[in-house]
mmCIF file of C-alpha atoms in Angstrom:
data_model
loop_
_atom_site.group_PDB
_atom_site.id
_atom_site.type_symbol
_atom_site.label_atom_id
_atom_site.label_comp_id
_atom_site.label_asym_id
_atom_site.label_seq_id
_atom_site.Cartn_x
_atom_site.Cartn_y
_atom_site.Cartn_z
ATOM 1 C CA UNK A 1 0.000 0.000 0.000
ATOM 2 C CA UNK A 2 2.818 2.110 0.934
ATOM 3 C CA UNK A 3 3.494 2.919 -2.940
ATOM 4 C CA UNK A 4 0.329 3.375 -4.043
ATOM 5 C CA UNK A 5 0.066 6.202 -1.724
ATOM 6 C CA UNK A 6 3.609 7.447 -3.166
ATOM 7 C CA UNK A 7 5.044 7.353 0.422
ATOM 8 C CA UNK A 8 8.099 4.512 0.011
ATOM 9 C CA UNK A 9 9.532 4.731 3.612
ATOM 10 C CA UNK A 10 6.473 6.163 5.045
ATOM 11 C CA UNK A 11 5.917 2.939 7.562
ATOM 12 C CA UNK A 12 9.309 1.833 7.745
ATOM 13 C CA UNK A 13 10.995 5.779 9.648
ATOM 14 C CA UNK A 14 10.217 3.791 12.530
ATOM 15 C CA UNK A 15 11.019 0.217 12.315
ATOM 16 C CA UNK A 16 11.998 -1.572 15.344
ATOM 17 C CA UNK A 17 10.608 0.875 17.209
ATOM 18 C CA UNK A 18 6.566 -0.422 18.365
ATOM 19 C CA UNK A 19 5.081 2.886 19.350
ATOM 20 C CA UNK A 20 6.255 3.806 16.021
ATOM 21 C CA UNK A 21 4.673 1.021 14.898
ATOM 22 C CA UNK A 22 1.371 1.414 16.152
ATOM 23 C CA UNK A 23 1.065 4.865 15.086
ATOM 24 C CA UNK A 24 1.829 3.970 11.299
ATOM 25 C CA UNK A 25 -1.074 1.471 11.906
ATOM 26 C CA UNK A 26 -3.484 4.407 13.621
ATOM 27 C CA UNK A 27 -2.935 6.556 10.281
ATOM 28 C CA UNK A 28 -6.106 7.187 8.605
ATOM 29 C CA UNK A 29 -5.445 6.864 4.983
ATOM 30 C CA UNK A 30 -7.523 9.780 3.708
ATOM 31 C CA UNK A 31 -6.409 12.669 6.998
ATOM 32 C CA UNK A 32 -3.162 11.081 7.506
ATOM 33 C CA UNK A 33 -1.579 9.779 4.291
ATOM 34 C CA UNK A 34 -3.563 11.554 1.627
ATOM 35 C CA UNK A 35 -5.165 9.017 -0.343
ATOM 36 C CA UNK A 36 -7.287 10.051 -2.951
ATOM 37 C CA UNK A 37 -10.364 7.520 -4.641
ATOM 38 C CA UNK A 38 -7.880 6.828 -6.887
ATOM 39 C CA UNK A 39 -5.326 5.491 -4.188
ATOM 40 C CA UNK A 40 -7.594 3.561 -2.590
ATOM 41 C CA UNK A 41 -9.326 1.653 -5.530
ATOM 42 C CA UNK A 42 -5.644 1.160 -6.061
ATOM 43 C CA UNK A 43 -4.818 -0.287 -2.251
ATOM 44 C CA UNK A 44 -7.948 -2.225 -2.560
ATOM 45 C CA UNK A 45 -6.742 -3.970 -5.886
ATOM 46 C CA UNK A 46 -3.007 -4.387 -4.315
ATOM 47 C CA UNK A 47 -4.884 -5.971 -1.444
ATOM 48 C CA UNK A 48 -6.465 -8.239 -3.375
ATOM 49 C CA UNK A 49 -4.466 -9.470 -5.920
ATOM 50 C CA UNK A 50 -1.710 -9.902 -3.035
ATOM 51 C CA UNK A 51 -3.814 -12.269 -0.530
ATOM 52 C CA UNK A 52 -6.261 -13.442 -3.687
ATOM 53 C CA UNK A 53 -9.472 -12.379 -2.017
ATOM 54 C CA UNK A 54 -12.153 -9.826 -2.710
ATOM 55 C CA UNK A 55 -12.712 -7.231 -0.357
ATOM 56 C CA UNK A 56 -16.000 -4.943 -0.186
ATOM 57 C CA UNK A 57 -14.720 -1.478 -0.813
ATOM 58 C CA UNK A 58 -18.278 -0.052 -0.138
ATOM 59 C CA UNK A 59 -18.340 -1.467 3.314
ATOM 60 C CA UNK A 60 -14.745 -0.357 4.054
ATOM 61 C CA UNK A 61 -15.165 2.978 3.147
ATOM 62 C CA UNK A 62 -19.266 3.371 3.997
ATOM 63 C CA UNK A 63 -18.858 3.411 8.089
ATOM 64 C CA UNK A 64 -16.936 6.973 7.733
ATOM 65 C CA UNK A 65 -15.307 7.641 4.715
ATOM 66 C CA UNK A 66 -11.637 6.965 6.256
ATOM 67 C CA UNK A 67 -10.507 3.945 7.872
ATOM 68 C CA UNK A 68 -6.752 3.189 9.703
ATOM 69 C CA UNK A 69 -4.467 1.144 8.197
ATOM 70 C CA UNK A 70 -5.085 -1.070 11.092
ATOM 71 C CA UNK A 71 -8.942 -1.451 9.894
ATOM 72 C CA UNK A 72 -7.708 -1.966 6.027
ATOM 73 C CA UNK A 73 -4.815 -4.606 7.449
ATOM 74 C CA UNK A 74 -7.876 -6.677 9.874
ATOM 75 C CA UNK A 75 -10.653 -6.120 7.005
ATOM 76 C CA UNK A 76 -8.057 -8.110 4.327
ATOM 77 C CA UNK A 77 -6.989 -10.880 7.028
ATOM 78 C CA UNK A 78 -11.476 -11.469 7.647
ATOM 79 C CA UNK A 79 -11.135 -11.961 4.017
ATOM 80 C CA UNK A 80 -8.824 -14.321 3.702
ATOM 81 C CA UNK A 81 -10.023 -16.014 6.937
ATOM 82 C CA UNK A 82 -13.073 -16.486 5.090
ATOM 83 C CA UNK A 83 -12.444 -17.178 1.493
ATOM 84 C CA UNK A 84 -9.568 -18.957 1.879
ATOM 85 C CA UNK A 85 -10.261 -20.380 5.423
ATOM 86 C CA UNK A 86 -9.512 -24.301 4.554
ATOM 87 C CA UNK A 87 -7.224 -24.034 1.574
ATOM 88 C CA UNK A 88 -4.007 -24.434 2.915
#
């Protein structure tokens, strides 16, 4: 997701260090990181061509308009808990 929203190192400034951590995964992507539609239609599609699921970008985005990373990270593991739940 991190280069879709043209911000390379933008998670990683604080590696190793977890309250640095935790507040990459508080960042809202719209306030925070500045994510246009286009961004995340894009982070939606990385999302789901990486973990080969579908995800319901209407239901991510209909609760508030802006979700965390954390929410984005949790909605794509549901996902692939149930879609690919059995498969491996």
């Amino acid at each position: 997701c991190r280069e879709q929203l043209g911000y390379p190192d933008a998670l990683d400034r604080d590696r190793g260090d977890e309250a640095g951590r935790k507040a990459a995964f508080a960042s809202r992507l719209v306030a925070d990181c500045n994510a246009d539609s286009l961004d995340r239609v894009e982070i939606i599609m990385a999302l789901e061509e990486e973990f080969m699921v579908m995800l319901d970008e209407n239901a991510l985005w209909a609760k508030r308009g802006d979700i965390t990373v954390q929410e984005l990270a949790d909605a794509a593991w549901e996902a692939y808990q149930t879609q690919k739940g059995g498969e491996e």
